[in-house]
Amino acid sequence: MNDRYDVVIAGAGPAGGQCARDLAARGYDVVVLETEPEDEFPRASNKSTAGTFPSMMASYNVPDDVVMQYTDSVVLESPTNYYVRDQPGAVLDFAAFKRFLVEDSRENGAEYRFGARVTEPIMEGGEIVGVRYNGDEEVYGEIVVDATGPAAPLAKKLGVVDLERENHAIGIEYEFEGIEVDRPGYADLHDAMMLRLDHELAPGGYSWIFHTGEDTAKVGLCYIQNDYHSTRSKSSYTIDDYLEHWLETDPRLADAERLEGKQHRGSAHIQMPGQMHTDRFMAIGDTVPSVDPLWGEGIHKCMDSGRVAAATADRCLKHGGVEPTAENLEVYETLWHRDVAPNVRNRQLMTKLLYLADNERYDRLMADLDRLDDDTLSKANDGDWLSIARLLHLEDAPLLAEFAKRELVPTLSL
Ligand SMILES: Cc1cc2nc3c(=O)[nH]c(=O)nc-3n(C[C@H](O)[C@H](O)[C@H](O)COP(=O)(O)OP(=O)(O)OC[C@H]3O[C@@H](n4cnc5c(N)ncnc54)[C@H](O)[C@@H]3O)c2cc1C
């Protein structure tokens, strides 16, 4: 077996798969090491609800046959109110999508080693030159990429990322049949992705129902395990208990039955990215992390990060003389901040402000969203503070004061 490649990638998720796809298409020798066995792939890593939008589908030429359901709208829901926005989207079969990335990159020559659990970098002269996997197996590359999501075995050992426990978000989801998709008093969820803000169901987070056809849907919830969650959580409740609680209390889910084997769970860190590279090494996807903090859209962001990492590698390798030193790979971080998540700091702050608000404020937010025009809404969604200010009221002063105390004062005093 070949043990030398242009690029070695750990992890065959959206980030690693797309990075391999782009590099293979440019003619590089690339190998992807994936911890799960091929015949069950993806198993534990089949974690995502996989709601996405046409911009991702078109940018990455994703085929229709990995789509479970095309959707027409996004619904935001609070305990007693809702807001509907017409917006086309697609709910993917995440497992089929991951297998598509593998097959497509293989067609261009990418190699995959499944059942290959990466454990540590191989170092020479203080630089990473390869990776060790499955105990004592080794593979070498000009450039090494960690795309293992929150596991980050290489990035952590190289001191490149510091994924903090207090920023750890967990999510769980089941696929159900028997859902009442259009119940009087609620928004019609046919062909919709619905996100619900309700601390009773997901304290310091949100829950969702993504329609997947007829009376079926993906139903789940997530929250960040920090003090925004703990101040509102029910003592001793696990994330599974919260989902059970939702099933017991929401009339739309009264007759819902779990589809066998259709359970997904996973995690990501919701925090400001720090360093993402060093000599001969880049961290991509949720190893950075790249997932959007506000609504957890990670697939597109992580693929974008894989793409800019591939472009950075191409820039060094194509010209032979450009050593992939930390200095020459710096362009990856520049591109990440420019193209992958240009407004990440504002999105982080918006997320915290949102989770600090209480259930009554969520009800009012739905009405506020209804009265604003599309342009202001989309600017607010992009983190424009003037547009966000148009969603605020005088009565929000205590909320804003608490937010400033928690989030802004510590930053200013640094
Ligand atoms: C419950 C849930 C719902 C979500 N819903 C959505 C959604 O609707 N839309 C959306 O856009 N995003 C969603 N996301 C986020 C999205 O799934 C992630 O942001 C995205 O999958 C991250 O991609 P990645 O390639 O960086 O990492 P991952 O998807 O985590 O992939 C990492 C890969 O590396 C492998 N691996 C791990 N450790 C090792 C190792 N040591 N050696 C070798 N391989 C290893 C894993 O098996 C996996 O295949 C959701 C996430 C969760 C948890």
Tab-separated table of C-alpha atoms in Angstrom, residues 173-341:
chain	number	residue	atom	x	y	z
A	173	GLU	CA	-32.883	13.298	16.651
A	174	TYR	CA	-35.192	10.476	15.593
A	175	GLU	CA	-37.109	9.946	12.390
A	176	PHE	CA	-40.828	9.412	12.966
A	177	GLU	CA	-43.982	8.474	11.138
A	178	GLY	CA	-47.499	9.309	12.260
A	179	ILE	CA	-46.860	13.029	12.717
A	180	GLU	CA	-49.758	15.452	12.413
A	181	VAL	CA	-48.030	17.732	9.922
A	182	ASP	CA	-50.798	20.344	9.608
A	183	ARG	CA	-52.493	20.685	13.002
A	184	PRO	CA	-54.906	23.585	13.573
A	185	GLY	CA	-53.295	26.274	15.725
A	186	TYR	CA	-49.808	25.509	14.389
A	187	ALA	CA	-48.043	26.354	11.128
A	188	ASP	CA	-48.512	23.886	8.285
A	189	LEU	CA	-45.246	21.919	8.292
A	190	HIS	CA	-45.711	20.253	4.905
A	191	ASP	CA	-42.466	20.755	2.945
A	192	ALA	CA	-41.061	22.860	5.781
A	193	MET	CA	-38.063	22.943	8.071
A	194	MET	CA	-39.333	24.124	11.450
A	195	LEU	CA	-37.094	25.417	14.250
A	196	ARG	CA	-38.650	25.999	17.674
A	197	LEU	CA	-37.376	28.332	20.395
A	198	ASP	CA	-38.829	27.095	23.667
A	199	HIS	CA	-36.834	26.670	26.889
A	200	GLU	CA	-39.368	24.134	28.139
A	201	LEU	CA	-38.254	21.745	25.367
A	202	ALA	CA	-34.648	22.750	24.718
A	203	PRO	CA	-33.311	25.133	27.401
A	204	GLY	CA	-30.590	27.319	25.930
A	205	GLY	CA	-31.051	25.762	22.484
A	206	TYR	CA	-33.791	24.860	20.015
A	207	SER	CA	-35.781	21.932	18.742
A	208	TRP	CA	-36.948	21.082	15.238
A	209	ILE	CA	-39.309	19.180	12.966
A	210	PHE	CA	-38.079	18.748	9.365
A	211	HIS	CA	-40.745	17.278	7.100
A	212	THR	CA	-39.539	14.286	5.080
A	213	GLY	CA	-42.764	13.424	3.199
A	214	GLU	CA	-46.338	12.286	3.972
A	215	ASP	CA	-46.624	11.924	7.760
A	216	THR	CA	-42.869	11.491	8.386
A	217	ALA	CA	-40.334	13.926	9.804
A	218	LYS	CA	-37.006	14.283	11.549
A	219	VAL	CA	-37.668	15.483	15.094
A	220	GLY	CA	-34.876	16.555	17.411
A	221	LEU	CA	-33.325	19.112	19.685
A	222	CYS	CA	-29.976	20.528	20.712
A	223	TYR	CA	-28.481	22.846	23.300
A	224	ILE	CA	-25.092	24.092	24.422
A	225	GLN	CA	-24.151	22.643	27.788
A	226	ASN	CA	-23.359	25.996	29.403
A	227	ASP	CA	-24.956	28.240	32.024
A	228	TYR	CA	-27.551	29.481	29.493
A	229	HIS	CA	-28.793	25.894	29.547
A	230	SER	CA	-28.237	25.021	33.212
A	231	THR	CA	-30.080	28.051	34.623
A	232	ARG	CA	-33.234	26.875	32.820
A	233	SER	CA	-32.807	23.113	32.769
A	234	LYS	CA	-34.848	20.615	34.726
A	235	SER	CA	-32.616	18.889	37.240
A	236	SER	CA	-31.525	15.398	36.188
A	237	TYR	CA	-33.059	15.695	32.698
A	238	THR	CA	-30.868	14.271	29.940
A	239	ILE	CA	-31.208	15.311	26.313
A	240	ASP	CA	-33.202	12.116	25.705
A	241	ASP	CA	-35.586	13.112	28.532
A	242	TYR	CA	-36.202	16.454	26.812
A	243	LEU	CA	-37.118	14.739	23.567
A	244	GLU	CA	-39.412	12.358	25.456
A	245	HIS	CA	-41.008	15.359	27.170
A	246	TRP	CA	-41.688	16.993	23.791
A	247	LEU	CA	-43.233	13.786	22.447
A	248	GLU	CA	-45.513	13.601	25.487
A	249	THR	CA	-46.672	17.208	25.400
A	250	ASP	CA	-46.953	18.243	21.726
A	251	PRO	CA	-50.286	17.101	20.209
A	252	ARG	CA	-48.681	16.908	16.737
A	253	LEU	CA	-46.455	14.130	18.049
A	254	ALA	CA	-49.122	12.231	20.022
A	255	ASP	CA	-49.250	9.325	17.519
A	256	ALA	CA	-45.655	9.585	16.331
A	257	GLU	CA	-43.764	6.317	16.050
A	258	ARG	CA	-40.007	5.988	15.756
A	259	LEU	CA	-38.699	4.519	12.504
A	260	GLU	CA	-36.399	1.645	13.365
A	261	GLY	CA	-32.692	2.392	13.244
A	262	LYS	CA	-33.292	6.035	12.375
A	263	GLN	CA	-31.637	7.710	15.299
A	264	HIS	CA	-28.991	10.395	14.964
A	265	ARG	CA	-26.938	12.102	17.633
A	266	GLY	CA	-23.809	14.152	17.709
A	267	SER	CA	-22.087	17.261	18.907
A	268	ALA	CA	-20.187	20.354	17.885
A	269	HIS	CA	-18.519	23.259	19.628
A	270	ILE	CA	-20.141	26.661	19.411
A	271	GLN	CA	-17.222	28.983	19.937
A	272	MET	CA	-15.072	31.497	18.140
A	273	PRO	CA	-12.506	29.720	16.004
A	274	GLY	CA	-8.890	30.393	16.928
A	275	GLN	CA	-5.821	29.143	15.109
A	276	MET	CA	-6.625	26.735	12.237
A	277	HIS	CA	-3.236	25.800	10.837
A	278	THR	CA	0.443	25.336	11.468
A	279	ASP	CA	3.382	24.043	9.393
A	280	ARG	CA	2.099	21.452	6.870
A	281	PHE	CA	-1.243	21.240	8.654
A	282	MET	CA	-4.791	22.591	8.404
A	283	ALA	CA	-7.853	21.923	10.599
A	284	ILE	CA	-11.164	22.104	8.714
A	285	GLY	CA	-14.914	21.657	9.313
A	286	ASP	CA	-16.074	21.209	12.874
A	287	THR	CA	-12.546	20.612	14.072
A	288	VAL	CA	-12.159	24.411	13.725
A	289	PRO	CA	-15.252	24.603	14.421
A	290	SER	CA	-17.044	25.893	11.287
A	291	VAL	CA	-20.724	25.149	12.035
A	292	ASP	CA	-22.908	28.259	12.084
A	293	PRO	CA	-23.625	28.987	15.760
A	294	LEU	CA	-27.157	30.330	15.339
A	295	TRP	CA	-29.076	27.551	13.577
A	296	GLY	CA	-26.449	24.820	13.369
A	297	GLU	CA	-26.036	24.889	9.600
A	298	GLY	CA	-22.771	23.001	9.395
A	299	ILE	CA	-22.772	21.027	6.164
A	300	HIS	CA	-22.355	23.968	3.802
A	301	LYS	CA	-19.888	25.773	6.096
A	302	CYS	CA	-17.768	22.666	6.581
A	303	MET	CA	-17.694	21.943	2.836
A	304	ASP	CA	-16.680	25.548	2.212
A	305	SER	CA	-13.828	25.152	4.688
A	306	GLY	CA	-12.761	21.943	2.896
A	307	ARG	CA	-12.805	23.847	-0.380
A	308	VAL	CA	-10.637	26.745	0.818
A	309	ALA	CA	-8.202	24.280	2.412
A	310	ALA	CA	-7.976	22.434	-0.937
A	311	ALA	CA	-7.340	25.735	-2.744
A	312	THR	CA	-4.610	26.564	-0.221
A	313	ALA	CA	-2.961	23.160	-0.679
A	314	ASP	CA	-3.188	23.565	-4.464
A	315	ARG	CA	-1.460	26.947	-4.227
A	316	CYS	CA	1.530	25.362	-2.469
A	317	LEU	CA	1.748	22.003	-4.227
A	318	LYS	CA	1.125	23.143	-7.800
A	319	HIS	CA	4.185	25.330	-7.838
A	320	GLY	CA	6.529	22.891	-6.171
A	321	GLY	CA	8.668	25.620	-4.703
A	322	VAL	CA	6.070	26.891	-2.251
A	323	GLU	CA	6.709	24.984	0.974
A	324	PRO	CA	3.526	24.427	2.996
A	325	THR	CA	4.956	26.299	5.978
A	326	ALA	CA	2.641	27.962	8.471
A	327	GLU	CA	3.342	31.262	6.743
A	328	ASN	CA	2.356	29.946	3.313
A	329	LEU	CA	-0.755	28.203	4.668
A	330	GLU	CA	-1.881	31.394	6.417
A	331	VAL	CA	-4.000	32.145	3.346
A	332	TYR	CA	-6.334	29.325	4.483
A	333	GLU	CA	-7.339	31.292	7.583
A	334	THR	CA	-7.725	34.468	5.548
A	335	LEU	CA	-10.034	32.679	3.105
A	336	TRP	CA	-11.941	31.014	5.956
A	337	HIS	CA	-12.735	34.385	7.536
A	338	ARG	CA	-13.531	35.953	4.157
A	339	ASP	CA	-15.535	33.182	2.463
A	340	VAL	CA	-16.627	30.556	5.007
A	341	ALA	CA	-17.915	32.629	7.928
